[in-house]
């Protein structure tokens, strides 16, 4: 395989993995998070994409077989829980800015769930060279970080025009993505 073909393959995988970060971040952006939290979330998602890809490279196909289904269920339930919390806060909470990712624990769980697909991709990358896997992991992290920022930006712009309805829509986006992960 030549270098251009390998680079093209890595970039295509990076954008495919980053699509979760983009779509879910639109939902979070509708909740109108502040700039500091947005930057932390982008960084966290990027780091988790790198770490989980590298973990996949290290642990191989056996672990992926056993954890793959469990990880998918965990990620789905987490997203639906965040969406349900955001929906409840939108409908019954105070008139304050909603922060579905308002603390470090929630942000870490969200970032890990968005990045779980990188773990399974890392398992398959283990069949290639270590260099290919490490370059892929770094690309996954950078692209997912950028796609998260894009999603947050889109969500924030849309949120300003629709107000509380945007927060409710964002909650349904998260719940829908969680259901999509399950089925």
PDB file of N, CA, C and O in Angstrom, residues 70-109:
ATOM      1  N   UNK A  70     -21.008  -4.726  25.131  1.00  0.00           N
ATOM      2  CA  UNK A  70     -21.172  -4.033  26.410  1.00  0.00           C
ATOM      3  C   UNK A  70     -20.905  -2.539  26.248  1.00  0.00           C
ATOM      4  O   UNK A  70     -21.642  -1.703  26.774  1.00  0.00           O
ATOM      5  N   UNK A  71     -19.851  -2.215  25.506  1.00  0.00           N
ATOM      6  CA  UNK A  71     -19.509  -0.809  25.291  1.00  0.00           C
ATOM      7  C   UNK A  71     -20.614  -0.097  24.522  1.00  0.00           C
ATOM      8  O   UNK A  71     -20.949   1.050  24.817  1.00  0.00           O
ATOM      9  N   UNK A  72     -21.188  -0.769  23.554  1.00  0.00           N
ATOM     10  CA  UNK A  72     -22.264  -0.166  22.761  1.00  0.00           C
ATOM     11  C   UNK A  72     -23.477   0.119  23.651  1.00  0.00           C
ATOM     12  O   UNK A  72     -24.064   1.190  23.577  1.00  0.00           O
ATOM     13  N   UNK A  73     -23.851  -0.825  24.510  1.00  0.00           N
ATOM     14  CA  UNK A  73     -24.978  -0.631  25.413  1.00  0.00           C
ATOM     15  C   UNK A  73     -24.704   0.495  26.399  1.00  0.00           C
ATOM     16  O   UNK A  73     -25.563   1.328  26.663  1.00  0.00           O
ATOM     17  N   UNK A  74     -23.507   0.505  26.966  1.00  0.00           N
ATOM     18  CA  UNK A  74     -23.137   1.547  27.919  1.00  0.00           C
ATOM     19  C   UNK A  74     -23.226   2.921  27.262  1.00  0.00           C
ATOM     20  O   UNK A  74     -23.804   3.852  27.830  1.00  0.00           O
ATOM     21  N   UNK A  75     -22.648   3.063  26.082  1.00  0.00           N
ATOM     22  CA  UNK A  75     -22.682   4.341  25.372  1.00  0.00           C
ATOM     23  C   UNK A  75     -24.100   4.785  25.063  1.00  0.00           C
ATOM     24  O   UNK A  75     -24.456   5.951  25.224  1.00  0.00           O
ATOM     25  N   UNK A  76     -24.922   3.844  24.618  1.00  0.00           N
ATOM     26  CA  UNK A  76     -26.309   4.168  24.289  1.00  0.00           C
ATOM     27  C   UNK A  76     -27.085   4.629  25.519  1.00  0.00           C
ATOM     28  O   UNK A  76     -27.796   5.640  25.478  1.00  0.00           O
ATOM     29  N   UNK A  77     -26.949   3.904  26.617  1.00  0.00           N
ATOM     30  CA  UNK A  77     -27.664   4.269  27.838  1.00  0.00           C
ATOM     31  C   UNK A  77     -27.185   5.609  28.389  1.00  0.00           C
ATOM     32  O   UNK A  77     -27.987   6.410  28.882  1.00  0.00           O
ATOM     33  N   UNK A  78     -25.894   5.865  28.283  1.00  0.00           N
ATOM     34  CA  UNK A  78     -25.353   7.139  28.742  1.00  0.00           C
ATOM     35  C   UNK A  78     -25.929   8.295  27.930  1.00  0.00           C
ATOM     36  O   UNK A  78     -26.372   9.303  28.490  1.00  0.00           O
ATOM     37  N   UNK A  79     -25.966   8.153  26.623  1.00  0.00           N
ATOM     38  CA  UNK A  79     -26.508   9.219  25.779  1.00  0.00           C
ATOM     39  C   UNK A  79     -27.991   9.450  26.052  1.00  0.00           C
ATOM     40  O   UNK A  79     -28.443  10.589  26.133  1.00  0.00           O
ATOM     41  N   UNK A  80     -28.738   8.369  26.213  1.00  0.00           N
ATOM     42  CA  UNK A  80     -30.163   8.522  26.505  1.00  0.00           C
ATOM     43  C   UNK A  80     -30.365   9.168  27.872  1.00  0.00           C
ATOM     44  O   UNK A  80     -31.263   9.991  28.052  1.00  0.00           O
ATOM     45  N   UNK A  81     -29.511   8.817  28.841  1.00  0.00           N
ATOM     46  CA  UNK A  81     -29.599   9.435  30.166  1.00  0.00           C
ATOM     47  C   UNK A  81     -29.302  10.924  30.129  1.00  0.00           C
ATOM     48  O   UNK A  81     -30.016  11.727  30.750  1.00  0.00           O
ATOM     49  N   UNK A  82     -28.244  11.303  29.389  1.00  0.00           N
ATOM     50  CA  UNK A  82     -27.935  12.729  29.245  1.00  0.00           C
ATOM     51  C   UNK A  82     -29.075  13.470  28.548  1.00  0.00           C
ATOM     52  O   UNK A  82     -29.443  14.581  28.935  1.00  0.00           O
ATOM     53  N   UNK A  83     -29.630  12.837  27.518  1.00  0.00           N
ATOM     54  CA  UNK A  83     -30.752  13.452  26.809  1.00  0.00           C
ATOM     55  C   UNK A  83     -31.975  13.599  27.698  1.00  0.00           C
ATOM     56  O   UNK A  83     -32.645  14.635  27.699  1.00  0.00           O
ATOM     57  N   UNK A  84     -32.267  12.563  28.490  1.00  0.00           N
ATOM     58  CA  UNK A  84     -33.411  12.624  29.402  1.00  0.00           C
ATOM     59  C   UNK A  84     -33.213  13.708  30.449  1.00  0.00           C
ATOM     60  O   UNK A  84     -34.144  14.459  30.769  1.00  0.00           O
ATOM     61  N   UNK A  85     -31.983  13.815  30.977  1.00  0.00           N
ATOM     62  CA  UNK A  85     -31.684  14.874  31.955  1.00  0.00           C
ATOM     63  C   UNK A  85     -31.858  16.256  31.322  1.00  0.00           C
ATOM     64  O   UNK A  85     -32.449  17.160  31.924  1.00  0.00           O
ATOM     65  N   UNK A  86     -31.374  16.413  30.111  1.00  0.00           N
ATOM     66  CA  UNK A  86     -31.484  17.697  29.413  1.00  0.00           C
ATOM     67  C   UNK A  86     -32.954  18.023  29.140  1.00  0.00           C
ATOM     68  O   UNK A  86     -33.388  19.168  29.308  1.00  0.00           O
ATOM     69  N   UNK A  87     -33.737  17.029  28.742  1.00  0.00           N
ATOM     70  CA  UNK A  87     -35.160  17.233  28.487  1.00  0.00           C
ATOM     71  C   UNK A  87     -35.887  17.615  29.771  1.00  0.00           C
ATOM     72  O   UNK A  87     -36.660  18.581  29.792  1.00  0.00           O
ATOM     73  N   UNK A  88     -35.614  16.894  30.853  1.00  0.00           N
ATOM     74  CA  UNK A  88     -36.244  17.198  32.134  1.00  0.00           C
ATOM     75  C   UNK A  88     -35.899  18.623  32.581  1.00  0.00           C
ATOM     76  O   UNK A  88     -36.776  19.375  33.011  1.00  0.00           O
ATOM     77  N   UNK A  89     -34.622  18.984  32.464  1.00  0.00           N
ATOM     78  CA  UNK A  89     -34.195  20.325  32.859  1.00  0.00           C
ATOM     79  C   UNK A  89     -34.834  21.397  31.984  1.00  0.00           C
ATOM     80  O   UNK A  89     -35.154  22.475  32.467  1.00  0.00           O
ATOM     81  N   UNK A  90     -35.013  21.097  30.705  1.00  0.00           N
ATOM     82  CA  UNK A  90     -35.643  22.062  29.792  1.00  0.00           C
ATOM     83  C   UNK A  90     -37.102  22.298  30.162  1.00  0.00           C
ATOM     84  O   UNK A  90     -37.586  23.424  30.133  1.00  0.00           O
ATOM     85  N   UNK A  91     -37.783  21.234  30.491  1.00  0.00           N
ATOM     86  CA  UNK A  91     -39.213  21.338  30.761  1.00  0.00           C
ATOM     87  C   UNK A  91     -39.535  21.779  32.184  1.00  0.00           C
ATOM     88  O   UNK A  91     -40.481  22.532  32.399  1.00  0.00           O
ATOM     89  N   UNK A  92     -38.746  21.319  33.150  1.00  0.00           N
ATOM     90  CA  UNK A  92     -39.102  21.546  34.548  1.00  0.00           C
ATOM     91  C   UNK A  92     -38.056  22.301  35.346  1.00  0.00           C
ATOM     92  O   UNK A  92     -38.260  22.586  36.516  1.00  0.00           O
ATOM     93  N   UNK A  93     -36.929  22.606  34.721  1.00  0.00           N
ATOM     94  CA  UNK A  93     -35.850  23.288  35.428  1.00  0.00           C
ATOM     95  C   UNK A  93     -36.059  24.783  35.468  1.00  0.00           C
ATOM     96  O   UNK A  93     -37.002  25.333  34.921  1.00  0.00           O
ATOM     97  N   UNK A  94     -35.136  25.445  36.132  1.00  0.00           N
ATOM     98  CA  UNK A  94     -35.166  26.898  36.218  1.00  0.00           C
ATOM     99  C   UNK A  94     -34.783  27.497  34.878  1.00  0.00           C
ATOM    100  O   UNK A  94     -34.245  26.832  34.007  1.00  0.00           O
ATOM    101  N   UNK A  95     -34.993  28.760  34.726  1.00  0.00           N
ATOM    102  CA  UNK A  95     -34.679  29.479  33.481  1.00  0.00           C
ATOM    103  C   UNK A  95     -33.198  29.823  33.400  1.00  0.00           C
ATOM    104  O   UNK A  95     -32.823  30.938  33.134  1.00  0.00           O
ATOM    105  N   UNK A  96     -32.337  28.860  33.626  1.00  0.00           N
ATOM    106  CA  UNK A  96     -30.906  29.098  33.555  1.00  0.00           C
ATOM    107  C   UNK A  96     -30.343  28.329  32.368  1.00  0.00           C
ATOM    108  O   UNK A  96     -31.008  27.487  31.791  1.00  0.00           O
ATOM    109  N   UNK A  97     -29.128  28.628  32.022  1.00  0.00           N
ATOM    110  CA  UNK A  97     -28.488  27.910  30.942  1.00  0.00           C
ATOM    111  C   UNK A  97     -28.279  26.461  31.352  1.00  0.00           C
ATOM    112  O   UNK A  97     -27.738  26.172  32.399  1.00  0.00           O
ATOM    113  N   UNK A  98     -28.729  25.551  30.492  1.00  0.00           N
ATOM    114  CA  UNK A  98     -28.601  24.135  30.790  1.00  0.00           C
ATOM    115  C   UNK A  98     -27.175  23.680  30.530  1.00  0.00           C
ATOM    116  O   UNK A  98     -26.542  24.096  29.579  1.00  0.00           O
ATOM    117  N   UNK A  99     -26.694  22.801  31.402  1.00  0.00           N
ATOM    118  CA  UNK A  99     -25.346  22.281  31.234  1.00  0.00           C
ATOM    119  C   UNK A  99     -25.379  20.763  31.350  1.00  0.00           C
ATOM    120  O   UNK A  99     -25.090  20.214  32.408  1.00  0.00           O
ATOM    121  N   UNK A 100     -25.740  20.060  30.252  1.00  0.00           N
ATOM    122  CA  UNK A 100     -25.783  18.606  30.324  1.00  0.00           C
ATOM    123  C   UNK A 100     -24.395  18.013  30.531  1.00  0.00           C
ATOM    124  O   UNK A 100     -24.246  16.882  30.931  1.00  0.00           O
ATOM    125  N   UNK A 101     -23.347  18.784  30.251  1.00  0.00           N
ATOM    126  CA  UNK A 101     -21.968  18.339  30.425  1.00  0.00           C
ATOM    127  C   UNK A 101     -21.324  19.264  31.450  1.00  0.00           C
ATOM    128  O   UNK A 101     -20.198  19.693  31.311  1.00  0.00           O
ATOM    129  N   UNK A 102     -22.036  19.598  32.489  1.00  0.00           N
ATOM    130  CA  UNK A 102     -21.612  20.629  33.413  1.00  0.00           C
ATOM    131  C   UNK A 102     -20.521  20.270  34.400  1.00  0.00           C
ATOM    132  O   UNK A 102     -19.973  21.137  35.043  1.00  0.00           O
ATOM    133  N   UNK A 103     -20.180  19.006  34.561  1.00  0.00           N
ATOM    134  CA  UNK A 103     -19.106  18.669  35.493  1.00  0.00           C
ATOM    135  C   UNK A 103     -18.124  17.708  34.820  1.00  0.00           C
ATOM    136  O   UNK A 103     -18.408  17.141  33.769  1.00  0.00           O
ATOM    137  N   UNK A 104     -16.976  17.534  35.435  1.00  0.00           N
ATOM    138  CA  UNK A 104     -15.906  16.733  34.835  1.00  0.00           C
ATOM    139  C   UNK A 104     -16.318  15.274  34.655  1.00  0.00           C
ATOM    140  O   UNK A 104     -15.985  14.654  33.640  1.00  0.00           O
ATOM    141  N   UNK A 105     -17.049  14.736  35.604  1.00  0.00           N
ATOM    142  CA  UNK A 105     -17.474  13.338  35.501  1.00  0.00           C
ATOM    143  C   UNK A 105     -18.400  13.133  34.305  1.00  0.00           C
ATOM    144  O   UNK A 105     -18.207  12.200  33.514  1.00  0.00           O
ATOM    145  N   UNK A 106     -19.403  14.002  34.159  1.00  0.00           N
ATOM    146  CA  UNK A 106     -20.338  13.889  33.034  1.00  0.00           C
ATOM    147  C   UNK A 106     -19.611  14.070  31.704  1.00  0.00           C
ATOM    148  O   UNK A 106     -19.880  13.362  30.734  1.00  0.00           O
ATOM    149  N   UNK A 107     -18.680  15.015  31.673  1.00  0.00           N
ATOM    150  CA  UNK A 107     -17.927  15.254  30.437  1.00  0.00           C
ATOM    151  C   UNK A 107     -17.065  14.045  30.084  1.00  0.00           C
ATOM    152  O   UNK A 107     -16.977  13.654  28.922  1.00  0.00           O
ATOM    153  N   UNK A 108     -16.432  13.451  31.080  1.00  0.00           N
ATOM    154  CA  UNK A 108     -15.596  12.276  30.846  1.00  0.00           C
ATOM    155  C   UNK A 108     -16.436  11.110  30.332  1.00  0.00           C
ATOM    156  O   UNK A 108     -16.063  10.447  29.359  1.00  0.00           O
ATOM    157  N   UNK A 109     -17.571  10.865  30.959  1.00  0.00           N
ATOM    158  CA  UNK A 109     -18.447   9.784  30.503  1.00  0.00           C
ATOM    159  C   UNK A 109     -18.953  10.037  29.091  1.00  0.00           C
ATOM    160  O   UNK A 109     -18.977   9.130  28.262  1.00  0.00           O
TER     161      UNK A 109
END
